[in-house]
Amino acid sequence: MTSSLALNRNTRRFAWAALCVAVVGRPLNAPADTQASLPSTLVQTGLCADPACARIADDALPFSPQYPLWSDGADKRRWFSLPPGTKIDARHADAWRFPIGTKFWKEFRVSGRRIETRYITRAKIGWQFGAYVWNSDGTQARLVSQQGTTAHVNDHVRHAVPSVDDCRACHEGHEPPVLGFSLLQLSTDRDPLAPHAEPRRESDVDVAQLRVRGLIKGLSLDADAIRIAASTPTERAALGYLHANCGGCHNSTGPLSSLELFLMSSSRASSTQQTRNSLFGVTSHFQPAGQSHMSRATPGRPELSTLVARMRSRDPFAQMPPLATQLVDREGLALIEHWIATDPAGITTTNKGK
Amino acid sequence: MKKQTTITTFAALFACAFASAKTMAAEPKAPLTKPAVDKSKENDPRVKRGGYLVWFGGCHDCHTPLVMSADGPLPDFSRALSGHPEQMQMPPAPTPPPGPWIVSAGATLTAWSGPWGTSFTANLTPDKETGLGSWTPEMFIATMRTGKHMGRGRKLLPPMPVQNLAGLSDEDLRAVFAFLQAIPPVKNRVPQPLPPPAPVTASTKKVAPIGQN
């Protein structure tokens, strides 16, 4: 769940749309106060070892997914903690189960300054989502309202802090609603071609570290170094990118599974084939202006692929992902274009369309 | 004799009027199940309830294109709830003059233009490729609850009164969806919405997004 914001045309357009809705009726989807039990300051969540959060608490362990989500170039750091004596249940390799009391944090730095830290915790009543915005001197971060806010970075840059609804829109497209912390993302066999890959720090916890520290159970002994089953290095990186940036919603088990667009990958060859089959030669529900039968991915023709068209767009009516980004990811886009243009497995995928 | 006839006539008229009023109270006048639903589902109470809600909720007003008739514009039920006609290429929306007029609508009431851009009403029929045929009840409910396409995509645009739909119970929304899945599919690919032609205000300060500063 990431987001940035500029007061550009797109923003104004949505502001108008929101205004039009607001003046006509009551607020949408007035949810239960899911933040009622969240602490009002970040320090109170347990992340920090001192009041100004200059140091991180010992039981908050850092990690870095091998395929990071594109967040308009923001620098990010991540931590997690488990209640003492508990373990992650990894018997289902693609859907780890986390004990009640599990916590995740993700910090966003923009222009060298920490701006926001997001917080997810599994409570008895379910997963809770909160966002904490740092004060200007970086000494305290306070919980923002469920509606989110806009953080002032400097005179030229704003940073959009998501609403809880936006958090849920991205995170609840798959069970569990934790993104970037999975068998594939924490594999010790990291993809050297992953766009925006962050070098693994010595202290970062990966699958092997989870095992050594006794924080996981049910994991098969050969699972530490899994990789996406792919025919080329480019395809591996492309599928990894789609996994991280699209697979949270577009997968075979979540609320959008009926769209039959499967972009969540695993180490199984069948998963890779399923992704290919759901992309190549399949007519897209979305059609750009002037088009009527463009495929999600056209073998050898990225310019005739709605996957590429929507990644390239930042028109809020057309862009993918639909939220949490206002800048095109040039590196990720180039990778996907190259894969569609050249990958022999994609070109030879037989698909009759749907 | 004449007086007797007059009394009888008034009594008959009163009885007819009373009976008519009772009928109206018992059975709504509107053709609640237009368009015809799948025969196998027409007696499903949930589908019937959905048809009632769709009719009363005014879904046809924008999602069924209007056609001109001798009686004025009427809904074209041969394309019921199929949204803005694919074949109807709209010219650029007019730019409103300075002042309080801000919204324009096409003659079909399926294309709307305002400060948000130009929106085209969606195909709600169960066509798998161009309508709601691949949707689930959960996706429909999430869309109405959040105001976002499929519950997690782009925002729904004016004039969709999604704030009203959000007030329906889950059961009523399931009924609406059941009805929409029971009507004939219409293959009609509605255009994507268009951005507004010009900035809304000239005084809005421009700042760069993250990564461009």
PDB file of N, CA and C in Angstrom, chain A residues 256-307:
ATOM      1  N   LEU A 256     -11.281 -11.024  -7.045  1.00  0.00           N
ATOM      2  CA  LEU A 256     -11.313 -10.772  -8.482  1.00  0.00           C
ATOM      3  C   LEU A 256     -10.953 -12.012  -9.301  1.00  0.00           C
ATOM      4  N   SER A 257     -10.979 -13.170  -8.677  1.00  0.00           N
ATOM      5  CA  SER A 257     -10.555 -14.377  -9.396  1.00  0.00           C
ATOM      6  C   SER A 257     -11.431 -14.684 -10.599  1.00  0.00           C
ATOM      7  N   SER A 258     -12.691 -14.223 -10.559  1.00  0.00           N
ATOM      8  CA  SER A 258     -13.583 -14.526 -11.687  1.00  0.00           C
ATOM      9  C   SER A 258     -13.160 -13.807 -12.964  1.00  0.00           C
ATOM     10  N   LEU A 259     -12.262 -12.824 -12.852  1.00  0.00           N
ATOM     11  CA  LEU A 259     -11.752 -12.161 -14.059  1.00  0.00           C
ATOM     12  C   LEU A 259     -10.753 -13.043 -14.800  1.00  0.00           C
ATOM     13  N   GLU A 260     -10.298 -14.085 -14.120  1.00  0.00           N
ATOM     14  CA  GLU A 260      -9.376 -15.049 -14.722  1.00  0.00           C
ATOM     15  C   GLU A 260      -8.098 -14.389 -15.237  1.00  0.00           C
ATOM     16  N   LEU A 261      -7.582 -13.493 -14.431  1.00  0.00           N
ATOM     17  CA  LEU A 261      -6.277 -12.883 -14.697  1.00  0.00           C
ATOM     18  C   LEU A 261      -5.398 -13.246 -13.504  1.00  0.00           C
ATOM     19  N   PHE A 262      -4.448 -14.129 -13.744  1.00  0.00           N
ATOM     20  CA  PHE A 262      -3.705 -14.731 -12.644  1.00  0.00           C
ATOM     21  C   PHE A 262      -2.244 -14.282 -12.701  1.00  0.00           C
ATOM     22  N   LEU A 263      -1.884 -13.320 -11.882  1.00  0.00           N
ATOM     23  CA  LEU A 263      -0.543 -12.746 -11.935  1.00  0.00           C
ATOM     24  C   LEU A 263       0.249 -12.990 -10.658  1.00  0.00           C
ATOM     25  N   MET A 264      -0.275 -13.819  -9.785  1.00  0.00           N
ATOM     26  CA  MET A 264       0.477 -14.171  -8.580  1.00  0.00           C
ATOM     27  C   MET A 264       1.265 -15.450  -8.862  1.00  0.00           C
ATOM     28  N   SER A 265       2.564 -15.362  -8.776  1.00  0.00           N
ATOM     29  CA  SER A 265       3.419 -16.476  -9.176  1.00  0.00           C
ATOM     30  C   SER A 265       3.888 -17.295  -7.990  1.00  0.00           C
ATOM     31  N   SER A 266       4.369 -18.474  -8.304  1.00  0.00           N
ATOM     32  CA  SER A 266       5.012 -19.327  -7.308  1.00  0.00           C
ATOM     33  C   SER A 266       6.131 -20.079  -8.029  1.00  0.00           C
ATOM     34  N   SER A 267       6.691 -21.061  -7.345  1.00  0.00           N
ATOM     35  CA  SER A 267       7.771 -21.824  -7.969  1.00  0.00           C
ATOM     36  C   SER A 267       7.235 -22.944  -8.859  1.00  0.00           C
ATOM     37  N   ARG A 268       5.940 -23.124  -8.873  1.00  0.00           N
ATOM     38  CA  ARG A 268       5.368 -24.224  -9.659  1.00  0.00           C
ATOM     39  C   ARG A 268       5.266 -23.846 -11.135  1.00  0.00           C
ATOM     40  N   ALA A 269       5.636 -24.780 -11.990  1.00  0.00           N
ATOM     41  CA  ALA A 269       5.533 -24.535 -13.427  1.00  0.00           C
ATOM     42  C   ALA A 269       4.082 -24.298 -13.823  1.00  0.00           C
ATOM     43  N   SER A 270       3.178 -24.961 -13.134  1.00  0.00           N
ATOM     44  CA  SER A 270       1.764 -24.775 -13.468  1.00  0.00           C
ATOM     45  C   SER A 270       1.312 -23.344 -13.197  1.00  0.00           C
ATOM     46  N   SER A 271       1.910 -22.710 -12.206  1.00  0.00           N
ATOM     47  CA  SER A 271       1.568 -21.321 -11.906  1.00  0.00           C
ATOM     48  C   SER A 271       2.001 -20.409 -13.048  1.00  0.00           C
ATOM     49  N   THR A 272       3.211 -20.648 -13.545  1.00  0.00           N
ATOM     50  CA  THR A 272       3.711 -19.843 -14.662  1.00  0.00           C
ATOM     51  C   THR A 272       2.836 -20.043 -15.900  1.00  0.00           C
ATOM     52  N   GLN A 273       2.474 -21.277 -16.152  1.00  0.00           N
ATOM     53  CA  GLN A 273       1.622 -21.538 -17.314  1.00  0.00           C
ATOM     54  C   GLN A 273       0.260 -20.881 -17.150  1.00  0.00           C
ATOM     55  N   GLN A 274      -0.245 -20.896 -15.925  1.00  0.00           N
ATOM     56  CA  GLN A 274      -1.535 -20.263 -15.661  1.00  0.00           C
ATOM     57  C   GLN A 274      -1.460 -18.757 -15.937  1.00  0.00           C
ATOM     58  N   THR A 275      -0.357 -18.151 -15.535  1.00  0.00           N
ATOM     59  CA  THR A 275      -0.191 -16.715 -15.804  1.00  0.00           C
ATOM     60  C   THR A 275      -0.127 -16.451 -17.304  1.00  0.00           C
ATOM     61  N   ARG A 276       0.673 -17.226 -18.005  1.00  0.00           N
ATOM     62  CA  ARG A 276       0.762 -17.044 -19.464  1.00  0.00           C
ATOM     63  C   ARG A 276      -0.613 -17.191 -20.110  1.00  0.00           C
ATOM     64  N   ASN A 277      -1.319 -18.239 -19.705  1.00  0.00           N
ATOM     65  CA  ASN A 277      -2.612 -18.504 -20.325  1.00  0.00           C
ATOM     66  C   ASN A 277      -3.631 -17.411 -20.046  1.00  0.00           C
ATOM     67  N   SER A 278      -3.457 -16.722 -18.921  1.00  0.00           N
ATOM     68  CA  SER A 278      -4.436 -15.678 -18.600  1.00  0.00           C
ATOM     69  C   SER A 278      -4.079 -14.346 -19.242  1.00  0.00           C
ATOM     70  N   LEU A 279      -2.907 -14.267 -19.863  1.00  0.00           N
ATOM     71  CA  LEU A 279      -2.466 -13.022 -20.490  1.00  0.00           C
ATOM     72  C   LEU A 279      -2.449 -13.088 -22.015  1.00  0.00           C
ATOM     73  N   PHE A 280      -1.688 -14.041 -22.538  1.00  0.00           N
ATOM     74  CA  PHE A 280      -1.410 -14.040 -23.979  1.00  0.00           C
ATOM     75  C   PHE A 280      -2.640 -14.477 -24.783  1.00  0.00           C
ATOM     76  N   GLY A 281      -3.061 -13.598 -25.661  1.00  0.00           N
ATOM     77  CA  GLY A 281      -4.170 -13.915 -26.557  1.00  0.00           C
ATOM     78  C   GLY A 281      -5.539 -13.824 -25.920  1.00  0.00           C
ATOM     79  N   VAL A 282      -5.619 -13.354 -24.688  1.00  0.00           N
ATOM     80  CA  VAL A 282      -6.920 -13.232 -24.019  1.00  0.00           C
ATOM     81  C   VAL A 282      -7.440 -11.806 -24.220  1.00  0.00           C
ATOM     82  N   THR A 283      -8.612 -11.676 -24.821  1.00  0.00           N
ATOM     83  CA  THR A 283      -9.179 -10.354 -25.044  1.00  0.00           C
ATOM     84  C   THR A 283      -9.424  -9.660 -23.714  1.00  0.00           C
ATOM     85  N   SER A 284      -8.974  -8.427 -23.636  1.00  0.00           N
ATOM     86  CA  SER A 284      -9.073  -7.675 -22.392  1.00  0.00           C
ATOM     87  C   SER A 284     -10.473  -7.116 -22.199  1.00  0.00           C
ATOM     88  N   HIS A 285     -10.946  -7.118 -20.950  1.00  0.00           N
ATOM     89  CA  HIS A 285     -12.207  -6.429 -20.654  1.00  0.00           C
ATOM     90  C   HIS A 285     -12.046  -4.931 -20.898  1.00  0.00           C
ATOM     91  N   PHE A 286     -10.895  -4.412 -20.543  1.00  0.00           N
ATOM     92  CA  PHE A 286     -10.600  -2.994 -20.762  1.00  0.00           C
ATOM     93  C   PHE A 286     -10.099  -2.817 -22.191  1.00  0.00           C
ATOM     94  N   GLN A 287     -10.640  -1.867 -22.893  1.00  0.00           N
ATOM     95  CA  GLN A 287     -10.172  -1.569 -24.240  1.00  0.00           C
ATOM     96  C   GLN A 287      -9.832  -0.091 -24.336  1.00  0.00           C
ATOM     97  N   PRO A 288      -8.603   0.236 -24.746  1.00  0.00           N
ATOM     98  CA  PRO A 288      -8.258   1.643 -24.935  1.00  0.00           C
ATOM     99  C   PRO A 288      -9.133   2.273 -26.020  1.00  0.00           C
ATOM    100  N   ALA A 289      -9.181   3.588 -26.023  1.00  0.00           N
ATOM    101  CA  ALA A 289      -9.990   4.300 -27.016  1.00  0.00           C
ATOM    102  C   ALA A 289      -9.608   3.860 -28.419  1.00  0.00           C
ATOM    103  N   GLY A 290     -10.607   3.570 -29.223  1.00  0.00           N
ATOM    104  CA  GLY A 290     -10.363   3.183 -30.599  1.00  0.00           C
ATOM    105  C   GLY A 290     -10.083   1.709 -30.788  1.00  0.00           C
ATOM    106  N   GLN A 291     -10.022   0.951 -29.702  1.00  0.00           N
ATOM    107  CA  GLN A 291      -9.751  -0.487 -29.793  1.00  0.00           C
ATOM    108  C   GLN A 291     -10.992  -1.266 -29.361  1.00  0.00           C
ATOM    109  N   SER A 292     -11.100  -2.489 -29.847  1.00  0.00           N
ATOM    110  CA  SER A 292     -12.253  -3.286 -29.432  1.00  0.00           C
ATOM    111  C   SER A 292     -11.872  -4.716 -29.070  1.00  0.00           C
ATOM    112  N   HIS A 293     -10.737  -5.183 -29.551  1.00  0.00           N
ATOM    113  CA  HIS A 293     -10.379  -6.574 -29.276  1.00  0.00           C
ATOM    114  C   HIS A 293      -8.907  -6.744 -28.905  1.00  0.00           C
ATOM    115  N   MET A 294      -8.355  -5.753 -28.254  1.00  0.00           N
ATOM    116  CA  MET A 294      -6.950  -5.861 -27.866  1.00  0.00           C
ATOM    117  C   MET A 294      -6.809  -6.911 -26.761  1.00  0.00           C
ATOM    118  N   SER A 295      -5.740  -7.677 -26.854  1.00  0.00           N
ATOM    119  CA  SER A 295      -5.492  -8.717 -25.851  1.00  0.00           C
ATOM    120  C   SER A 295      -4.775  -8.136 -24.636  1.00  0.00           C
ATOM    121  N   ARG A 296      -4.884  -8.862 -23.556  1.00  0.00           N
ATOM    122  CA  ARG A 296      -4.121  -8.456 -22.373  1.00  0.00           C
ATOM    123  C   ARG A 296      -2.635  -8.426 -22.718  1.00  0.00           C
ATOM    124  N   ALA A 297      -2.170  -9.420 -23.422  1.00  0.00           N
ATOM    125  CA  ALA A 297      -0.799  -9.431 -23.934  1.00  0.00           C
ATOM    126  C   ALA A 297      -0.820 -10.098 -25.304  1.00  0.00           C
ATOM    127  N   THR A 298      -0.282  -9.405 -26.276  1.00  0.00           N
ATOM    128  CA  THR A 298      -0.215  -9.948 -27.623  1.00  0.00           C
ATOM    129  C   THR A 298       1.212 -10.418 -27.875  1.00  0.00           C
ATOM    130  N   PRO A 299       1.418 -11.700 -28.116  1.00  0.00           N
ATOM    131  CA  PRO A 299       2.780 -12.227 -28.273  1.00  0.00           C
ATOM    132  C   PRO A 299       3.589 -11.424 -29.288  1.00  0.00           C
ATOM    133  N   GLY A 300       4.743 -10.947 -28.853  1.00  0.00           N
ATOM    134  CA  GLY A 300       5.625 -10.192 -29.742  1.00  0.00           C
ATOM    135  C   GLY A 300       5.215  -8.757 -29.979  1.00  0.00           C
ATOM    136  N   ARG A 301       4.066  -8.336 -29.437  1.00  0.00           N
ATOM    137  CA  ARG A 301       3.554  -6.993 -29.745  1.00  0.00           C
ATOM    138  C   ARG A 301       3.147  -6.252 -28.459  1.00  0.00           C
ATOM    139  N   PRO A 302       4.121  -5.765 -27.733  1.00  0.00           N
ATOM    140  CA  PRO A 302       3.752  -5.044 -26.499  1.00  0.00           C
ATOM    141  C   PRO A 302       2.854  -3.846 -26.756  1.00  0.00           C
ATOM    142  N   GLU A 303       2.999  -3.228 -27.946  1.00  0.00           N
ATOM    143  CA  GLU A 303       2.179  -2.057 -28.233  1.00  0.00           C
ATOM    144  C   GLU A 303       0.713  -2.426 -28.455  1.00  0.00           C
ATOM    145  N   LEU A 304       0.425  -3.695 -28.596  1.00  0.00           N
ATOM    146  CA  LEU A 304      -0.958  -4.155 -28.738  1.00  0.00           C
ATOM    147  C   LEU A 304      -1.366  -4.982 -27.520  1.00  0.00           C
ATOM    148  N   SER A 305      -0.899  -4.578 -26.372  1.00  0.00           N
ATOM    149  CA  SER A 305      -1.165  -5.308 -25.133  1.00  0.00           C
ATOM    150  C   SER A 305      -1.725  -4.335 -24.102  1.00  0.00           C
ATOM    151  N   THR A 306      -2.922  -4.624 -23.619  1.00  0.00           N
ATOM    152  CA  THR A 306      -3.514  -3.696 -22.637  1.00  0.00           C
ATOM    153  C   THR A 306      -2.734  -3.701 -21.324  1.00  0.00           C
ATOM    154  N   LEU A 307      -2.053  -4.783 -21.035  1.00  0.00           N
ATOM    155  CA  LEU A 307      -1.195  -4.805 -19.844  1.00  0.00           C
ATOM    156  C   LEU A 307      -0.198  -3.652 -19.909  1.00  0.00           C
TER     157      LEU A 307
END
